[in-house]
CSV table of C-alpha atoms in Angstrom, one decimal:
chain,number,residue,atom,x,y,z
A,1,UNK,CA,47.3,-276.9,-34.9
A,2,UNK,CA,50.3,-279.2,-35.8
A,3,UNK,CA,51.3,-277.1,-38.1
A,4,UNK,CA,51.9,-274.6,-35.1
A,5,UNK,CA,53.3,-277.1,-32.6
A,6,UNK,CA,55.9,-277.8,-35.5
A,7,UNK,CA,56.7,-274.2,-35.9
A,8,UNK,CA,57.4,-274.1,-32.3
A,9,UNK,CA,58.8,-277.1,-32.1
A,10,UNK,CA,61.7,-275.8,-34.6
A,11,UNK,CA,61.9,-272.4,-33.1
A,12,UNK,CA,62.9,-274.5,-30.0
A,13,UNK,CA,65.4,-276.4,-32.1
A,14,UNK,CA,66.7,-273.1,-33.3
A,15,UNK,CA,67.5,-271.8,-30.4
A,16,UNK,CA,69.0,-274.9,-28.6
A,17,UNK,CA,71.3,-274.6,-31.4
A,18,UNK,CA,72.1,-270.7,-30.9
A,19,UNK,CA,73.2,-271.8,-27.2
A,20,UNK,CA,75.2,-274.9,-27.4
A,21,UNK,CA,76.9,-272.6,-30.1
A,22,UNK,CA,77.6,-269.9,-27.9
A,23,UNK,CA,78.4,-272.5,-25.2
A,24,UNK,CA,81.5,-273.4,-27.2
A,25,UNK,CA,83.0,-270.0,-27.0
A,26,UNK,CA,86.3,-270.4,-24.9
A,27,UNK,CA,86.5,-268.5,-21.4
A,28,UNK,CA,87.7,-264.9,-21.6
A,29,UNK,CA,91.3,-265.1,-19.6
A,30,UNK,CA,90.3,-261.4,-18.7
A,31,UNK,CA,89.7,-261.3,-14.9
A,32,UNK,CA,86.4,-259.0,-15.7
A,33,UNK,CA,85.5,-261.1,-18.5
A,34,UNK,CA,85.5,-263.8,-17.0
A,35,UNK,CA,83.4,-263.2,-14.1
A,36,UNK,CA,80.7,-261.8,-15.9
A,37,UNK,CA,81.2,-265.2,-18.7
A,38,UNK,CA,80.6,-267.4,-15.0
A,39,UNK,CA,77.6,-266.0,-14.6
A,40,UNK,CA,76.0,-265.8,-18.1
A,41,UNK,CA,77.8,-269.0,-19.8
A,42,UNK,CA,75.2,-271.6,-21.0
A,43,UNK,CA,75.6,-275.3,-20.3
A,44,UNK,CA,79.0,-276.7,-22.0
A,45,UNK,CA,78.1,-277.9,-25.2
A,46,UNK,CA,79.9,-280.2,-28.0
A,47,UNK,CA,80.0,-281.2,-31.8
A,48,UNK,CA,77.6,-284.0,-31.2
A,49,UNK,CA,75.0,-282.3,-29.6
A,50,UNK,CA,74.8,-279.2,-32.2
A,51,UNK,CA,75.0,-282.0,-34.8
A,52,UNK,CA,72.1,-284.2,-33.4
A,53,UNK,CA,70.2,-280.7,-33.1
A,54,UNK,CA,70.7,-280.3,-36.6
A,55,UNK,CA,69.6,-283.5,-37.7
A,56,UNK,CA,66.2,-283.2,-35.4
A,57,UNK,CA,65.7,-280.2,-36.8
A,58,UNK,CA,66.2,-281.3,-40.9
A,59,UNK,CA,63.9,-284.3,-39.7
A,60,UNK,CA,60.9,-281.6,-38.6
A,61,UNK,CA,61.3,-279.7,-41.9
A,62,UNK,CA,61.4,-283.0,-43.9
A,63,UNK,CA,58.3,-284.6,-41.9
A,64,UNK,CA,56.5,-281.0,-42.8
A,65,UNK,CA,57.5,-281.6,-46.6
A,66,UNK,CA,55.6,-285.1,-46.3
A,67,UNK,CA,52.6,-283.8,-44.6
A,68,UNK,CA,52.5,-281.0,-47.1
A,69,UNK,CA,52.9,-283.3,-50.2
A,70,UNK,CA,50.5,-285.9,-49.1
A,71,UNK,CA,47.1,-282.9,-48.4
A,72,UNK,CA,47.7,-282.3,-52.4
A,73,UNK,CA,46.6,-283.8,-55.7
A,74,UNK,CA,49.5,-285.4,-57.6
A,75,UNK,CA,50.5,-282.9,-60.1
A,76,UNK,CA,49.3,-279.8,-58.7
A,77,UNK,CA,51.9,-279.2,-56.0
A,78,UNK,CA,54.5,-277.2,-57.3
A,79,UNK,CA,50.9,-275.5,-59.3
A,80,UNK,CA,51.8,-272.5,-57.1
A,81,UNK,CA,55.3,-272.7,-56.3
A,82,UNK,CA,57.5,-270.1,-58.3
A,83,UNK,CA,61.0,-270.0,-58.1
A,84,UNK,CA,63.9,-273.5,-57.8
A,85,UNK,CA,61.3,-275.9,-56.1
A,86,UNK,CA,59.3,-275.9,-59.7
A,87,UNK,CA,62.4,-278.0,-61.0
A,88,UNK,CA,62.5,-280.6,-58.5
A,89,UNK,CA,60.1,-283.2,-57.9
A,90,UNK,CA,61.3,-283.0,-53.5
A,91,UNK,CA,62.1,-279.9,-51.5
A,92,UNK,CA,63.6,-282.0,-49.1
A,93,UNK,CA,66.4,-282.1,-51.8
A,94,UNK,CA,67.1,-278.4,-50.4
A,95,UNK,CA,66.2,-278.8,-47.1
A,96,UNK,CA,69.4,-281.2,-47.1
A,97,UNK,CA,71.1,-279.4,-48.9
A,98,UNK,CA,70.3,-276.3,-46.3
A,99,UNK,CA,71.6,-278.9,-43.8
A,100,UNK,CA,74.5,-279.8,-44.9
A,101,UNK,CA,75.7,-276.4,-46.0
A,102,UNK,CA,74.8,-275.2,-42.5
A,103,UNK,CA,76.7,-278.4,-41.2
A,104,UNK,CA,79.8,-277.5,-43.0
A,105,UNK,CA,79.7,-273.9,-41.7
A,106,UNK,CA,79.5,-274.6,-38.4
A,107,UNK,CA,82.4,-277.1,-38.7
A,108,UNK,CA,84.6,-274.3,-40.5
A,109,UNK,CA,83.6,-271.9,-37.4
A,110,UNK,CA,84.2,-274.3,-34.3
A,111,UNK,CA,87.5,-275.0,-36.1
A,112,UNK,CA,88.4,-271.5,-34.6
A,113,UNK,CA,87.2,-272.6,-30.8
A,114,UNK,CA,89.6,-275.6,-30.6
A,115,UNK,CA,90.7,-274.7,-27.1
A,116,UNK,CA,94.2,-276.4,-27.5
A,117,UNK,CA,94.5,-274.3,-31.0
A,118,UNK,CA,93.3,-270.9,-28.9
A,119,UNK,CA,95.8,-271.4,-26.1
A,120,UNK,CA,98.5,-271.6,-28.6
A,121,UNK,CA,97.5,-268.6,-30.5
A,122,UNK,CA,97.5,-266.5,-27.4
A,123,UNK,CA,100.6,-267.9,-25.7
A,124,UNK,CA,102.1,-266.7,-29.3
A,125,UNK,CA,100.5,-263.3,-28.6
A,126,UNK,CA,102.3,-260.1,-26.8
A,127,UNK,CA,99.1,-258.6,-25.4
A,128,UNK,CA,100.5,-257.0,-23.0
A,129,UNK,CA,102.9,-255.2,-25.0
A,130,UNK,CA,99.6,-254.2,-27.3
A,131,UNK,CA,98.3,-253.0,-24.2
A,132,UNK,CA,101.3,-250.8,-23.1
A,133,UNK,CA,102.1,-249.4,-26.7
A,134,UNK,CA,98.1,-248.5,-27.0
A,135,UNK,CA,98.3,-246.6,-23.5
A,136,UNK,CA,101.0,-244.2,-25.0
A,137,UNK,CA,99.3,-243.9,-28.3
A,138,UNK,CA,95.7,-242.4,-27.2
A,139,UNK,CA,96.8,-238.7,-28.4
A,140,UNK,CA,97.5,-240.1,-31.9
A,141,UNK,CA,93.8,-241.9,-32.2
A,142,UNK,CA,91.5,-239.7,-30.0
A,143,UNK,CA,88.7,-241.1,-31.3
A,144,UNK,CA,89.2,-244.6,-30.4
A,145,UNK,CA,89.1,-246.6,-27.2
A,146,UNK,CA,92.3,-248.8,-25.7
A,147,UNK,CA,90.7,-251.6,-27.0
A,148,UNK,CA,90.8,-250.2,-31.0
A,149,UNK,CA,94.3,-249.1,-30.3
A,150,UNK,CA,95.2,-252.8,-28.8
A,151,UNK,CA,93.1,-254.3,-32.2
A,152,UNK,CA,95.4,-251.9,-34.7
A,153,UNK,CA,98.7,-252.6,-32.5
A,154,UNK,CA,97.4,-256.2,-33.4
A,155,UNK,CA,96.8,-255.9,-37.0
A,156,UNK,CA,100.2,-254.3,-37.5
A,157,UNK,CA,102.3,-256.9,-35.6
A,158,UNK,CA,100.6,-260.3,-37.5
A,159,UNK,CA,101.5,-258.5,-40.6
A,160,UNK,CA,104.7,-257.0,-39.9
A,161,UNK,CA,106.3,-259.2,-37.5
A,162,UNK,CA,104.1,-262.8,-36.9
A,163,UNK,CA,103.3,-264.3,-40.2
A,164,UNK,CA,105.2,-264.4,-43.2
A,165,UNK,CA,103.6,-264.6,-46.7
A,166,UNK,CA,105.0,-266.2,-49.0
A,167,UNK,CA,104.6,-266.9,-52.9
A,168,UNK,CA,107.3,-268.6,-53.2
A,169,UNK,CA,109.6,-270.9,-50.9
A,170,UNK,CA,113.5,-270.6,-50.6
A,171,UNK,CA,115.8,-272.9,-51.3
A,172,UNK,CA,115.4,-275.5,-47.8
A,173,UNK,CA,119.0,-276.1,-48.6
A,174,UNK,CA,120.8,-273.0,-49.7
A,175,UNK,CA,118.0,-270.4,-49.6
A,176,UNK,CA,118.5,-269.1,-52.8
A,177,UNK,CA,115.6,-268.6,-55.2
A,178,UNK,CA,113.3,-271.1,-56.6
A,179,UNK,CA,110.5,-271.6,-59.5
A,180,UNK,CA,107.6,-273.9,-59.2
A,181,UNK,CA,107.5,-277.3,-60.9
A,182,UNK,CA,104.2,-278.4,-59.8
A,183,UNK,CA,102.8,-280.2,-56.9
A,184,UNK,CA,102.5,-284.0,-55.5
A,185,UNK,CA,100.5,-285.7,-52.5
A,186,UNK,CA,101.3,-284.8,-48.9
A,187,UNK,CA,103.6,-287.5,-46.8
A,188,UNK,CA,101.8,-289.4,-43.7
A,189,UNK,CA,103.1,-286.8,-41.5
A,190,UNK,CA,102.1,-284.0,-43.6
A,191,UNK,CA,98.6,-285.0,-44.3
A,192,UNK,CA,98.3,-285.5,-40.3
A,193,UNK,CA,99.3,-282.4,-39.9
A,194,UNK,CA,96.5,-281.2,-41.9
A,195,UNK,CA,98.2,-280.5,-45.7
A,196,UNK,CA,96.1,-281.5,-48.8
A,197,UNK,CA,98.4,-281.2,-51.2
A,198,UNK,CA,102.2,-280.2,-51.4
A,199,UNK,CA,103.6,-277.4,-54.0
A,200,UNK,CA,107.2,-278.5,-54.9
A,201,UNK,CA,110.0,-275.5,-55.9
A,202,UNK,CA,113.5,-276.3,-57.8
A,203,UNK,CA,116.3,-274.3,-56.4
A,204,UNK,CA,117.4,-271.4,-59.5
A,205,UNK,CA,120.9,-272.4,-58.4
A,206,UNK,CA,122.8,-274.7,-60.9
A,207,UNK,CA,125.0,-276.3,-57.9
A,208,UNK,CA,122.0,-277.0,-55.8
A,209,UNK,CA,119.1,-277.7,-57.6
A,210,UNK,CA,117.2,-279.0,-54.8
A,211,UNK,CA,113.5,-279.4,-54.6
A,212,UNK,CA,111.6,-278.0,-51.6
A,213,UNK,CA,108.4,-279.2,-50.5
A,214,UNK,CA,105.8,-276.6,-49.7
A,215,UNK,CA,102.4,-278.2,-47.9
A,216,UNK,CA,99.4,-276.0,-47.9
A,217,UNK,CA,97.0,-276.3,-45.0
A,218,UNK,CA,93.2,-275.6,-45.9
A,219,UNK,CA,92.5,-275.4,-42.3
A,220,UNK,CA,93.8,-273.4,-38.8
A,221,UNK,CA,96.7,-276.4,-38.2
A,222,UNK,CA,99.0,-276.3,-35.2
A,223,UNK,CA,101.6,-276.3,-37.5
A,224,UNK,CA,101.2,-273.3,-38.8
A,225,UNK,CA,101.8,-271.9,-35.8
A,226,UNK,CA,105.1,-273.1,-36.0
A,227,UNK,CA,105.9,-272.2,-39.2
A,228,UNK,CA,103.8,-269.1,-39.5
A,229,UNK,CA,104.4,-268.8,-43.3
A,230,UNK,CA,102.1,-269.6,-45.9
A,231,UNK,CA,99.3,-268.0,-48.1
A,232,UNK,CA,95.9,-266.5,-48.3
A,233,UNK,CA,94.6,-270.1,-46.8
A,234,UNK,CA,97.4,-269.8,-44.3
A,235,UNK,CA,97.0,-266.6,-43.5
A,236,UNK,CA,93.1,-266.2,-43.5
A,237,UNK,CA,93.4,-269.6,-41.0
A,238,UNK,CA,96.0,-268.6,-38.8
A,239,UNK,CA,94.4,-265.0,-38.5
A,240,UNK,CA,91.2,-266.1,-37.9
A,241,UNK,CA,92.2,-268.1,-35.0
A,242,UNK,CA,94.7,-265.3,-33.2
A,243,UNK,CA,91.7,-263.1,-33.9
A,244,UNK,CA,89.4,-264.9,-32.0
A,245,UNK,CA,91.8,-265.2,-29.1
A,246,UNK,CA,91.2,-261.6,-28.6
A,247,UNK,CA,87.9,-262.4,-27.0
A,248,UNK,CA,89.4,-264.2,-24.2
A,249,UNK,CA,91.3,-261.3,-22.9
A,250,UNK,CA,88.1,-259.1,-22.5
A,251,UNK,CA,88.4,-256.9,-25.8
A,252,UNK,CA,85.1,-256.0,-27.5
């Protein structure tokens, strides 16, 4: 019986989580959208409270591991378990880890539903440009709706007109050519802005030889959409985040 009242007790849990999750998803800007978002969104939800969730629910499994542990003999009870738990004297040792992997996760996702970070992702964005090139492109993909035609008109301008990549910097000072002579700690402002380390570059040029810093951001920083240059962490991050701005304007 407690055994059961557990299990539902962390299917609960579960779920709670599922919904302050969704909760956090921003408000579709979409007219439509956002009706329909009114009258299905959840109750507004925050870091704290999927956190605490999380911890109730790694508490549950760990008090389940202790009940389990103290019904057997010493000695016999991994006798049955095959598999990683017959090298560890505790599972709770992977029921944390579980918990902070899944805490990690989530932290990398929510990054992505920053409302400031969304706003200025989609100010940044010509939807209705998307929208008006898709309308007199629908006899070239017949197949696919105005919202696919919006998503490849999207695809084609972060990579062609929005981000630059870049392998390596120019010159800050004369933009010529430079090679790479290692890398040093960000500055104060740099590290606020989110860079964990710095690349440095020498200019090729033998009048200049300047050095120019180039900070790489592990995570969706404003900054970067200022710059809009960088890498594959740049430009996973900054993709991800103009990406999920799509939502808000009612595209499925």
């Amino acid at each position: 019986m407690d055994q059961s009242k557990d299990a539902k007790r962390n299917q609960d849990l579960a779920q709670q989580l599922a919904a302050q999750f969704i909760a956090m998803r921003p408000t579709p800007r979409n007219p439509v959208a956002s009706s329909s978002a009114a009258t299905h969104a959840p109750a507004a939800a925050s870091n704290t409270n999927i956190t605490q969730l999380a911890a109730q629910l790694s508490q549950l499994l760990g008090q389940g591991a202790s009940t389990e542990k103290e019904q057997q003999p010493q000695g016999e009870l991994f006798a049955s378990t095959t598999g990683p738990f017959t090298s560890v004297p505790d599972p709770s040792i992977y029921e944390k880890e579980f918990t902070d992997v899944y805490l990690n996760v989530n932290a990398s996702v929510l990054r992505f539903e920053d409302r400031e970070l969304l706003d200025l992702a989609s100010d940044q964005m010509p939807i209705d440009k998307f929208f008006e090139e898709a309308e007199s492109m629908t006899m070239d993909y017949p197949d696919d709706s105005i919202d696919d035609i919006v998503v490849r008109r999207l695809l084609h301008w972060f990579k062609n007109d929005y981000f630059t990549w870049v392998n390596q910097p120019p010159c800050a000072r004369c933009q010529a050519k430079t090679t790479a002579t290692g890398a040093v700690a960000p500055s104060a402002q740099e590290r606020q802005d989110g860079a964990g380390i710095v690349e440095t570059y020498k200019c090729t040029q033998d009048g200049c030889l300047e050095i120019t810093r180039f900070p790489r951001y592990g995570g969706a920083s404003k900054i970067l959409f200022q710059t809009r240059r960088g890498r594959c962490g740049e430009w996973a991050n900054v993709r991800s985040a103009t990406f999920t701005t799509v939502d808000s304007f009612g595209i499925r």
